[in-house]
């Protein structure tokens, strides 16, 4: 056996083992640290990528398109469209010109539609949720039935309403004219001024179950002892609702009204499925108006400018709403 072999078989001093093990415990391996710390971000990565591809990237492209004269002549290569700056925005807000007048009319229609739909949806949903708090036979069945409009696919539900609003053989005219005799003759619900009311009815039918679900869930967190104590003190039903129920629902209502407003103001599926590509003038919502300005006239630059203006309007209204509703709120209400 050589001297080299003898040396290699000699174990290292015990102090070296202790030092190495202590260093290993104090300094974990870098890959393990990165793997543990980066796992949450890795799990969020697919959602972030999809959000980027589905929302952020198209939004950025639309903003760029709003500054270009993108018409049907540049569809094959829209990057060759001339840069027009703020020209599309000036045309859209020129309310003395036909394009600006049509956009302003569509804006007014959308505001009225949104106020009616959101207000009545919140009122019906909140009232129904409060009534469903009482324990009675069949309450579970009614709760399930009330959520059916929210669970149904939007296109299937709107198409069903379109058949119900038919002039000759629709269920609405059959009930109002043939059965109840409220109207002198069958009404046209999908054209003319009545189209606005048909649109509001369908929107409320779709939205109020969501308000009902949100408020009903919030009511579960209100202690029943508060109502019992108020009842002992002589508070009636209206006073209990005013002093206990509505203040307790303030935070939920703030989010609920904002979500309903954004959904309703941007609603495209309801008018498009109910009326087709050309909505009546009385039901010309701004979403369908922007679609027609873009795809019917092939002026995508003008349509993109209208979309950007709509985005800015919604951002301003949302910020103002949040600031207004946050005034006077206690830290415990958040």
PDB file of C-alpha atoms in Angstrom, residues 2-273:
ATOM      1  CA  UNK A   2       1.430   3.391  -0.999  1.00  0.00           C
ATOM      2  CA  UNK A   3       1.627   6.495   1.096  1.00  0.00           C
ATOM      3  CA  UNK A   4      -1.017   8.168  -1.056  1.00  0.00           C
ATOM      4  CA  UNK A   5      -3.522   5.388  -0.362  1.00  0.00           C
ATOM      5  CA  UNK A   6      -2.804   5.576   3.323  1.00  0.00           C
ATOM      6  CA  UNK A   7      -3.421   9.317   3.363  1.00  0.00           C
ATOM      7  CA  UNK A   8      -6.720   9.037   1.489  1.00  0.00           C
ATOM      8  CA  UNK A   9      -8.080   6.596   4.048  1.00  0.00           C
ATOM      9  CA  UNK A  10      -7.447   8.907   6.994  1.00  0.00           C
ATOM     10  CA  UNK A  11     -10.816  10.502   8.087  1.00  0.00           C
ATOM     11  CA  UNK A  12     -10.935  14.294   8.375  1.00  0.00           C
ATOM     12  CA  UNK A  13     -10.892  15.849  11.800  1.00  0.00           C
ATOM     13  CA  UNK A  14     -14.175  15.911  13.684  1.00  0.00           C
ATOM     14  CA  UNK A  15     -14.089  19.701  13.875  1.00  0.00           C
ATOM     15  CA  UNK A  16     -14.330  19.993  10.083  1.00  0.00           C
ATOM     16  CA  UNK A  17     -17.536  17.894  10.043  1.00  0.00           C
ATOM     17  CA  UNK A  18     -19.143  20.090  12.667  1.00  0.00           C
ATOM     18  CA  UNK A  19     -18.140  23.266  10.802  1.00  0.00           C
ATOM     19  CA  UNK A  20     -19.476  22.013   7.459  1.00  0.00           C
ATOM     20  CA  UNK A  21     -22.784  20.840   8.940  1.00  0.00           C
ATOM     21  CA  UNK A  22     -23.239  24.159  10.737  1.00  0.00           C
ATOM     22  CA  UNK A  23     -22.607  26.161   7.563  1.00  0.00           C
ATOM     23  CA  UNK A  24     -25.034  23.938   5.655  1.00  0.00           C
ATOM     24  CA  UNK A  25     -27.737  24.576   8.235  1.00  0.00           C
ATOM     25  CA  UNK A  26     -27.155  28.341   8.241  1.00  0.00           C
ATOM     26  CA  UNK A  27     -26.963  28.667   4.412  1.00  0.00           C
ATOM     27  CA  UNK A  28     -29.778  26.720   2.708  1.00  0.00           C
ATOM     28  CA  UNK A  29     -29.314  25.882  -0.888  1.00  0.00           C
ATOM     29  CA  UNK A  30     -30.218  28.803  -3.195  1.00  0.00           C
ATOM     30  CA  UNK A  31     -32.417  26.702  -5.558  1.00  0.00           C
ATOM     31  CA  UNK A  32     -34.574  25.578  -2.612  1.00  0.00           C
ATOM     32  CA  UNK A  33     -35.019  29.147  -1.428  1.00  0.00           C
ATOM     33  CA  UNK A  34     -36.007  30.336  -4.888  1.00  0.00           C
ATOM     34  CA  UNK A  35     -38.383  27.417  -5.327  1.00  0.00           C
ATOM     35  CA  UNK A  36     -40.157  28.085  -2.040  1.00  0.00           C
ATOM     36  CA  UNK A  37     -40.354  31.862  -2.509  1.00  0.00           C
ATOM     37  CA  UNK A  38     -41.303  31.820  -6.178  1.00  0.00           C
ATOM     38  CA  UNK A  39     -43.986  29.126  -6.028  1.00  0.00           C
ATOM     39  CA  UNK A  40     -46.898  31.561  -5.474  1.00  0.00           C
ATOM     40  CA  UNK A  41     -45.766  33.675  -8.424  1.00  0.00           C
ATOM     41  CA  UNK A  42     -45.356  30.576 -10.550  1.00  0.00           C
ATOM     42  CA  UNK A  43     -48.936  29.540  -9.793  1.00  0.00           C
ATOM     43  CA  UNK A  44     -50.179  33.018 -10.727  1.00  0.00           C
ATOM     44  CA  UNK A  45     -48.216  33.078 -13.980  1.00  0.00           C
ATOM     45  CA  UNK A  46     -50.868  31.335 -16.194  1.00  0.00           C
ATOM     46  CA  UNK A  47     -53.584  33.751 -15.026  1.00  0.00           C
ATOM     47  CA  UNK A  48     -51.307  36.735 -15.577  1.00  0.00           C
ATOM     48  CA  UNK A  49     -50.393  35.567 -19.081  1.00  0.00           C
ATOM     49  CA  UNK A  50     -54.053  35.031 -20.004  1.00  0.00           C
ATOM     50  CA  UNK A  51     -54.992  38.441 -18.575  1.00  0.00           C
ATOM     51  CA  UNK A  52     -52.224  40.003 -20.646  1.00  0.00           C
ATOM     52  CA  UNK A  53     -53.299  38.277 -23.858  1.00  0.00           C
ATOM     53  CA  UNK A  54     -57.071  38.676 -23.436  1.00  0.00           C
ATOM     54  CA  UNK A  55     -57.405  42.147 -21.876  1.00  0.00           C
ATOM     55  CA  UNK A  56     -54.216  44.187 -21.592  1.00  0.00           C
ATOM     56  CA  UNK A  57     -52.763  43.541 -25.047  1.00  0.00           C
ATOM     57  CA  UNK A  58     -56.018  44.175 -27.003  1.00  0.00           C
ATOM     58  CA  UNK A  59     -56.590  47.306 -24.920  1.00  0.00           C
ATOM     59  CA  UNK A  60     -53.139  48.610 -25.796  1.00  0.00           C
ATOM     60  CA  UNK A  61     -53.665  47.806 -29.477  1.00  0.00           C
ATOM     61  CA  UNK A  62     -57.037  49.588 -29.409  1.00  0.00           C
ATOM     62  CA  UNK A  63     -55.458  52.707 -27.909  1.00  0.00           C
ATOM     63  CA  UNK A  64     -52.836  52.739 -30.662  1.00  0.00           C
ATOM     64  CA  UNK A  65     -55.537  52.217 -33.327  1.00  0.00           C
ATOM     65  CA  UNK A  66     -57.463  55.232 -32.026  1.00  0.00           C
ATOM     66  CA  UNK A  67     -54.627  57.502 -33.180  1.00  0.00           C
ATOM     67  CA  UNK A  68     -54.591  56.087 -36.714  1.00  0.00           C
ATOM     68  CA  UNK A  69     -56.849  56.504 -39.732  1.00  0.00           C
ATOM     69  CA  UNK A  70     -57.558  52.793 -39.865  1.00  0.00           C
ATOM     70  CA  UNK A  71     -60.222  52.091 -42.484  1.00  0.00           C
ATOM     71  CA  UNK A  72     -61.043  49.209 -44.845  1.00  0.00           C
ATOM     72  CA  UNK A  73     -58.112  50.213 -47.050  1.00  0.00           C
ATOM     73  CA  UNK A  74     -55.601  49.192 -44.392  1.00  0.00           C
ATOM     74  CA  UNK A  75     -57.173  45.986 -43.086  1.00  0.00           C
ATOM     75  CA  UNK A  76     -54.483  43.738 -44.574  1.00  0.00           C
ATOM     76  CA  UNK A  77     -51.737  45.697 -42.824  1.00  0.00           C
ATOM     77  CA  UNK A  78     -53.145  48.099 -40.276  1.00  0.00           C
ATOM     78  CA  UNK A  79     -49.687  49.329 -39.275  1.00  0.00           C
ATOM     79  CA  UNK A  80     -49.569  51.204 -42.615  1.00  0.00           C
ATOM     80  CA  UNK A  81     -52.573  53.303 -41.627  1.00  0.00           C
ATOM     81  CA  UNK A  82     -51.641  56.996 -41.362  1.00  0.00           C
ATOM     82  CA  UNK A  83     -51.071  58.538 -37.976  1.00  0.00           C
ATOM     83  CA  UNK A  84     -53.887  61.052 -37.405  1.00  0.00           C
ATOM     84  CA  UNK A  85     -53.237  62.053 -33.817  1.00  0.00           C
ATOM     85  CA  UNK A  86     -56.358  63.327 -32.049  1.00  0.00           C
ATOM     86  CA  UNK A  87     -58.434  63.628 -35.224  1.00  0.00           C
ATOM     87  CA  UNK A  88     -60.636  60.609 -34.401  1.00  0.00           C
ATOM     88  CA  UNK A  89     -61.320  61.979 -30.930  1.00  0.00           C
ATOM     89  CA  UNK A  90     -62.228  65.418 -32.282  1.00  0.00           C
ATOM     90  CA  UNK A  91     -64.702  63.884 -34.721  1.00  0.00           C
ATOM     91  CA  UNK A  92     -66.261  61.766 -31.962  1.00  0.00           C
ATOM     92  CA  UNK A  93     -66.802  64.724 -29.590  1.00  0.00           C
ATOM     93  CA  UNK A  94     -67.973  67.160 -32.276  1.00  0.00           C
ATOM     94  CA  UNK A  95     -71.610  67.113 -31.216  1.00  0.00           C
ATOM     95  CA  UNK A  96     -72.635  69.458 -34.036  1.00  0.00           C
ATOM     96  CA  UNK A  97     -71.630  66.864 -36.648  1.00  0.00           C
ATOM     97  CA  UNK A  98     -73.658  63.692 -37.413  1.00  0.00           C
ATOM     98  CA  UNK A  99     -71.108  61.318 -35.848  1.00  0.00           C
ATOM     99  CA  UNK A 100     -70.911  63.302 -32.616  1.00  0.00           C
ATOM    100  CA  UNK A 101     -74.697  63.727 -32.418  1.00  0.00           C
ATOM    101  CA  UNK A 102     -75.233  59.990 -32.853  1.00  0.00           C
ATOM    102  CA  UNK A 103     -72.640  59.207 -30.191  1.00  0.00           C
ATOM    103  CA  UNK A 104     -74.176  61.709 -27.749  1.00  0.00           C
ATOM    104  CA  UNK A 105     -77.651  60.237 -28.312  1.00  0.00           C
ATOM    105  CA  UNK A 106     -76.276  56.761 -27.682  1.00  0.00           C
ATOM    106  CA  UNK A 107     -74.637  58.021 -24.488  1.00  0.00           C
ATOM    107  CA  UNK A 108     -77.904  59.443 -23.186  1.00  0.00           C
ATOM    108  CA  UNK A 109     -79.740  56.221 -23.977  1.00  0.00           C
ATOM    109  CA  UNK A 110     -77.070  54.215 -22.175  1.00  0.00           C
ATOM    110  CA  UNK A 111     -77.208  56.454 -19.093  1.00  0.00           C
ATOM    111  CA  UNK A 112     -80.981  56.094 -18.838  1.00  0.00           C
ATOM    112  CA  UNK A 113     -80.793  52.363 -19.440  1.00  0.00           C
ATOM    113  CA  UNK A 114     -78.092  51.956 -16.788  1.00  0.00           C
ATOM    114  CA  UNK A 115     -79.872  54.005 -14.137  1.00  0.00           C
ATOM    115  CA  UNK A 116     -83.131  52.110 -14.568  1.00  0.00           C
ATOM    116  CA  UNK A 117     -81.539  48.663 -14.787  1.00  0.00           C
ATOM    117  CA  UNK A 118     -79.108  49.090 -11.894  1.00  0.00           C
ATOM    118  CA  UNK A 119     -81.599  50.859  -9.644  1.00  0.00           C
ATOM    119  CA  UNK A 120     -84.426  48.362 -10.136  1.00  0.00           C
ATOM    120  CA  UNK A 121     -82.072  45.356 -10.027  1.00  0.00           C
ATOM    121  CA  UNK A 122     -80.624  46.509  -6.728  1.00  0.00           C
ATOM    122  CA  UNK A 123     -84.064  47.329  -5.313  1.00  0.00           C
ATOM    123  CA  UNK A 124     -85.625  43.999  -6.311  1.00  0.00           C
ATOM    124  CA  UNK A 125     -82.583  41.989  -5.246  1.00  0.00           C
ATOM    125  CA  UNK A 126     -82.269  43.701  -1.881  1.00  0.00           C
ATOM    126  CA  UNK A 127     -85.982  43.514  -1.091  1.00  0.00           C
ATOM    127  CA  UNK A 128     -86.172  39.854  -2.043  1.00  0.00           C
ATOM    128  CA  UNK A 129     -83.063  38.997  -0.010  1.00  0.00           C
ATOM    129  CA  UNK A 130     -84.523  40.689   3.082  1.00  0.00           C
ATOM    130  CA  UNK A 131     -87.816  38.838   2.670  1.00  0.00           C
ATOM    131  CA  UNK A 132     -85.987  35.531   2.244  1.00  0.00           C
ATOM    132  CA  UNK A 133     -84.368  35.969   5.673  1.00  0.00           C
ATOM    133  CA  UNK A 134     -87.601  34.948   7.351  1.00  0.00           C
ATOM    134  CA  UNK A 135     -87.931  31.233   7.991  1.00  0.00           C
ATOM    135  CA  UNK A 136     -90.928  29.764   6.156  1.00  0.00           C
ATOM    136  CA  UNK A 137     -91.791  26.611   4.281  1.00  0.00           C
ATOM    137  CA  UNK A 138     -90.406  26.516   0.744  1.00  0.00           C
ATOM    138  CA  UNK A 139     -87.738  29.158   1.320  1.00  0.00           C
ATOM    139  CA  UNK A 140     -84.939  26.979  -0.051  1.00  0.00           C
ATOM    140  CA  UNK A 141     -86.924  26.225  -3.206  1.00  0.00           C
ATOM    141  CA  UNK A 142     -87.629  29.915  -3.836  1.00  0.00           C
ATOM    142  CA  UNK A 143     -83.969  30.811  -3.343  1.00  0.00           C
ATOM    143  CA  UNK A 144     -83.023  28.260  -5.982  1.00  0.00           C
ATOM    144  CA  UNK A 145     -85.669  29.489  -8.413  1.00  0.00           C
ATOM    145  CA  UNK A 146     -84.574  33.111  -7.990  1.00  0.00           C
ATOM    146  CA  UNK A 147     -81.025  32.220  -9.028  1.00  0.00           C
ATOM    147  CA  UNK A 148     -82.084  30.529 -12.282  1.00  0.00           C
ATOM    148  CA  UNK A 149     -81.801  33.705 -14.437  1.00  0.00           C
ATOM    149  CA  UNK A 150     -78.252  34.243 -13.183  1.00  0.00           C
ATOM    150  CA  UNK A 151     -77.280  30.620 -13.853  1.00  0.00           C
ATOM    151  CA  UNK A 152     -78.710  30.393 -17.372  1.00  0.00           C
ATOM    152  CA  UNK A 153     -76.380  31.082 -20.336  1.00  0.00           C
ATOM    153  CA  UNK A 154     -76.845  34.678 -21.447  1.00  0.00           C
ATOM    154  CA  UNK A 155     -77.407  33.933 -25.126  1.00  0.00           C
ATOM    155  CA  UNK A 156     -80.016  31.253 -24.461  1.00  0.00           C
ATOM    156  CA  UNK A 157     -81.921  33.499 -22.059  1.00  0.00           C
ATOM    157  CA  UNK A 158     -81.902  36.535 -24.379  1.00  0.00           C
ATOM    158  CA  UNK A 159     -82.979  34.474 -27.383  1.00  0.00           C
ATOM    159  CA  UNK A 160     -85.890  33.162 -25.304  1.00  0.00           C
ATOM    160  CA  UNK A 161     -86.884  36.732 -24.459  1.00  0.00           C
ATOM    161  CA  UNK A 162     -86.649  37.682 -28.146  1.00  0.00           C
ATOM    162  CA  UNK A 163     -89.214  34.973 -28.966  1.00  0.00           C
ATOM    163  CA  UNK A 164     -91.410  36.155 -26.095  1.00  0.00           C
ATOM    164  CA  UNK A 165     -91.381  39.722 -27.448  1.00  0.00           C
ATOM    165  CA  UNK A 166     -92.506  38.714 -30.948  1.00  0.00           C
ATOM    166  CA  UNK A 167     -95.403  40.761 -32.286  1.00  0.00           C
ATOM    167  CA  UNK A 168     -97.698  38.018 -33.606  1.00  0.00           C
ATOM    168  CA  UNK A 169     -97.063  34.961 -31.457  1.00  0.00           C
ATOM    169  CA  UNK A 170     -95.022  36.256 -28.516  1.00  0.00           C
ATOM    170  CA  UNK A 171     -95.941  35.373 -24.956  1.00  0.00           C
ATOM    171  CA  UNK A 172     -95.791  39.003 -23.786  1.00  0.00           C
ATOM    172  CA  UNK A 173     -98.431  40.212 -26.241  1.00  0.00           C
ATOM    173  CA  UNK A 174    -100.490  37.097 -25.612  1.00  0.00           C
ATOM    174  CA  UNK A 175    -100.652  37.848 -21.884  1.00  0.00           C
ATOM    175  CA  UNK A 176    -101.008  41.630 -22.074  1.00  0.00           C
ATOM    176  CA  UNK A 177    -103.429  41.785 -25.015  1.00  0.00           C
ATOM    177  CA  UNK A 178    -105.225  38.464 -25.302  1.00  0.00           C
ATOM    178  CA  UNK A 179    -105.426  37.398 -21.662  1.00  0.00           C
ATOM    179  CA  UNK A 180    -105.467  40.612 -19.606  1.00  0.00           C
ATOM    180  CA  UNK A 181    -106.663  43.109 -22.226  1.00  0.00           C
ATOM    181  CA  UNK A 182    -104.273  45.807 -20.992  1.00  0.00           C
ATOM    182  CA  UNK A 183    -103.294  46.916 -24.513  1.00  0.00           C
ATOM    183  CA  UNK A 184    -105.679  47.775 -27.354  1.00  0.00           C
ATOM    184  CA  UNK A 185    -103.593  45.860 -29.886  1.00  0.00           C
ATOM    185  CA  UNK A 186    -100.408  43.765 -29.910  1.00  0.00           C
ATOM    186  CA  UNK A 187     -97.338  45.940 -29.413  1.00  0.00           C
ATOM    187  CA  UNK A 188     -94.051  45.949 -31.277  1.00  0.00           C
ATOM    188  CA  UNK A 189     -91.437  45.331 -28.588  1.00  0.00           C
ATOM    189  CA  UNK A 190     -88.323  44.885 -30.705  1.00  0.00           C
ATOM    190  CA  UNK A 191     -88.705  48.052 -32.810  1.00  0.00           C
ATOM    191  CA  UNK A 192     -89.647  51.622 -32.038  1.00  0.00           C
ATOM    192  CA  UNK A 193     -89.782  53.211 -28.601  1.00  0.00           C
ATOM    193  CA  UNK A 194     -90.884  50.005 -26.889  1.00  0.00           C
ATOM    194  CA  UNK A 195     -87.499  48.467 -27.664  1.00  0.00           C
ATOM    195  CA  UNK A 196     -85.984  50.505 -24.825  1.00  0.00           C
ATOM    196  CA  UNK A 197     -88.397  49.023 -22.302  1.00  0.00           C
ATOM    197  CA  UNK A 198     -87.826  45.514 -23.650  1.00  0.00           C
ATOM    198  CA  UNK A 199     -84.095  46.032 -23.214  1.00  0.00           C
ATOM    199  CA  UNK A 200     -84.534  47.246 -19.631  1.00  0.00           C
ATOM    200  CA  UNK A 201     -86.787  44.289 -18.759  1.00  0.00           C
ATOM    201  CA  UNK A 202     -84.269  41.747 -20.035  1.00  0.00           C
ATOM    202  CA  UNK A 203     -81.375  43.499 -18.286  1.00  0.00           C
ATOM    203  CA  UNK A 204     -83.219  43.565 -14.959  1.00  0.00           C
ATOM    204  CA  UNK A 205     -84.224  39.932 -15.311  1.00  0.00           C
ATOM    205  CA  UNK A 206     -80.551  39.033 -15.795  1.00  0.00           C
ATOM    206  CA  UNK A 207     -79.058  41.270 -13.099  1.00  0.00           C
ATOM    207  CA  UNK A 208     -81.331  41.206 -10.080  1.00  0.00           C
ATOM    208  CA  UNK A 209     -80.457  37.599  -9.054  1.00  0.00           C
ATOM    209  CA  UNK A 210     -76.837  38.676  -8.691  1.00  0.00           C
ATOM    210  CA  UNK A 211     -77.885  41.500  -6.374  1.00  0.00           C
ATOM    211  CA  UNK A 212     -80.103  39.057  -4.506  1.00  0.00           C
ATOM    212  CA  UNK A 213     -77.198  36.620  -4.052  1.00  0.00           C
ATOM    213  CA  UNK A 214     -74.760  39.283  -2.839  1.00  0.00           C
ATOM    214  CA  UNK A 215     -77.167  40.879  -0.374  1.00  0.00           C
ATOM    215  CA  UNK A 216     -78.405  37.537   0.900  1.00  0.00           C
ATOM    216  CA  UNK A 217     -74.828  36.467   1.646  1.00  0.00           C
ATOM    217  CA  UNK A 218     -74.143  39.754   3.441  1.00  0.00           C
ATOM    218  CA  UNK A 219     -77.269  39.428   5.569  1.00  0.00           C
ATOM    219  CA  UNK A 220     -75.965  36.160   6.996  1.00  0.00           C
ATOM    220  CA  UNK A 221     -73.200  38.100   8.770  1.00  0.00           C
ATOM    221  CA  UNK A 222     -75.574  40.383  10.696  1.00  0.00           C
ATOM    222  CA  UNK A 223     -76.084  38.999  14.222  1.00  0.00           C
ATOM    223  CA  UNK A 224     -79.697  38.170  14.999  1.00  0.00           C
ATOM    224  CA  UNK A 225     -79.178  39.517  18.499  1.00  0.00           C
ATOM    225  CA  UNK A 226     -79.199  43.047  17.104  1.00  0.00           C
ATOM    226  CA  UNK A 227     -82.723  42.609  15.758  1.00  0.00           C
ATOM    227  CA  UNK A 228     -83.891  40.969  18.985  1.00  0.00           C
ATOM    228  CA  UNK A 229     -82.499  43.808  21.069  1.00  0.00           C
ATOM    229  CA  UNK A 230     -84.034  46.408  18.749  1.00  0.00           C
ATOM    230  CA  UNK A 231     -87.380  44.639  18.917  1.00  0.00           C
ATOM    231  CA  UNK A 232     -87.275  44.644  22.729  1.00  0.00           C
ATOM    232  CA  UNK A 233     -86.534  48.371  22.662  1.00  0.00           C
ATOM    233  CA  UNK A 234     -89.659  48.934  20.568  1.00  0.00           C
ATOM    234  CA  UNK A 235     -88.092  49.360  17.108  1.00  0.00           C
ATOM    235  CA  UNK A 236     -90.403  48.406  14.278  1.00  0.00           C
ATOM    236  CA  UNK A 237     -89.548  46.670  11.008  1.00  0.00           C
ATOM    237  CA  UNK A 238     -88.790  49.909   9.173  1.00  0.00           C
ATOM    238  CA  UNK A 239     -86.578  51.221  11.983  1.00  0.00           C
ATOM    239  CA  UNK A 240     -84.683  47.929  12.153  1.00  0.00           C
ATOM    240  CA  UNK A 241     -84.089  48.050   8.414  1.00  0.00           C
ATOM    241  CA  UNK A 242     -82.998  51.681   8.573  1.00  0.00           C
ATOM    242  CA  UNK A 243     -80.790  51.441  11.664  1.00  0.00           C
ATOM    243  CA  UNK A 244     -79.388  47.905  11.391  1.00  0.00           C
ATOM    244  CA  UNK A 245     -79.835  46.311   7.979  1.00  0.00           C
ATOM    245  CA  UNK A 246     -78.872  49.118   5.600  1.00  0.00           C
ATOM    246  CA  UNK A 247     -75.831  50.366   7.588  1.00  0.00           C
ATOM    247  CA  UNK A 248     -74.568  46.777   7.803  1.00  0.00           C
ATOM    248  CA  UNK A 249     -74.948  46.391   4.024  1.00  0.00           C
ATOM    249  CA  UNK A 250     -73.107  49.598   3.188  1.00  0.00           C
ATOM    250  CA  UNK A 251     -69.793  48.011   2.188  1.00  0.00           C
ATOM    251  CA  UNK A 252     -71.483  45.280   0.155  1.00  0.00           C
ATOM    252  CA  UNK A 253     -73.780  47.751  -1.587  1.00  0.00           C
ATOM    253  CA  UNK A 254     -70.817  49.920  -2.522  1.00  0.00           C
ATOM    254  CA  UNK A 255     -69.205  47.068  -4.441  1.00  0.00           C
ATOM    255  CA  UNK A 256     -72.510  45.703  -5.742  1.00  0.00           C
ATOM    256  CA  UNK A 257     -73.697  48.966  -7.285  1.00  0.00           C
ATOM    257  CA  UNK A 258     -70.295  49.580  -8.882  1.00  0.00           C
ATOM    258  CA  UNK A 259     -70.162  46.102 -10.424  1.00  0.00           C
ATOM    259  CA  UNK A 260     -73.742  46.355 -11.703  1.00  0.00           C
ATOM    260  CA  UNK A 261     -72.987  49.784 -13.168  1.00  0.00           C
ATOM    261  CA  UNK A 262     -69.902  48.604 -15.047  1.00  0.00           C
ATOM    262  CA  UNK A 263     -71.612  45.454 -16.312  1.00  0.00           C
ATOM    263  CA  UNK A 264     -74.718  47.307 -17.472  1.00  0.00           C
ATOM    264  CA  UNK A 265     -72.997  50.298 -19.045  1.00  0.00           C
ATOM    265  CA  UNK A 266     -70.762  47.984 -21.085  1.00  0.00           C
ATOM    266  CA  UNK A 267     -73.492  45.462 -21.889  1.00  0.00           C
ATOM    267  CA  UNK A 268     -73.139  44.268 -25.479  1.00  0.00           C
ATOM    268  CA  UNK A 269     -74.687  40.806 -25.485  1.00  0.00           C
ATOM    269  CA  UNK A 270     -78.209  41.904 -24.556  1.00  0.00           C
ATOM    270  CA  UNK A 271     -78.839  44.452 -27.360  1.00  0.00           C
ATOM    271  CA  UNK A 272     -76.880  42.458 -29.923  1.00  0.00           C
ATOM    272  CA  UNK A 273     -78.779  39.201 -29.378  1.00  0.00           C
TER     273      UNK A 273
END
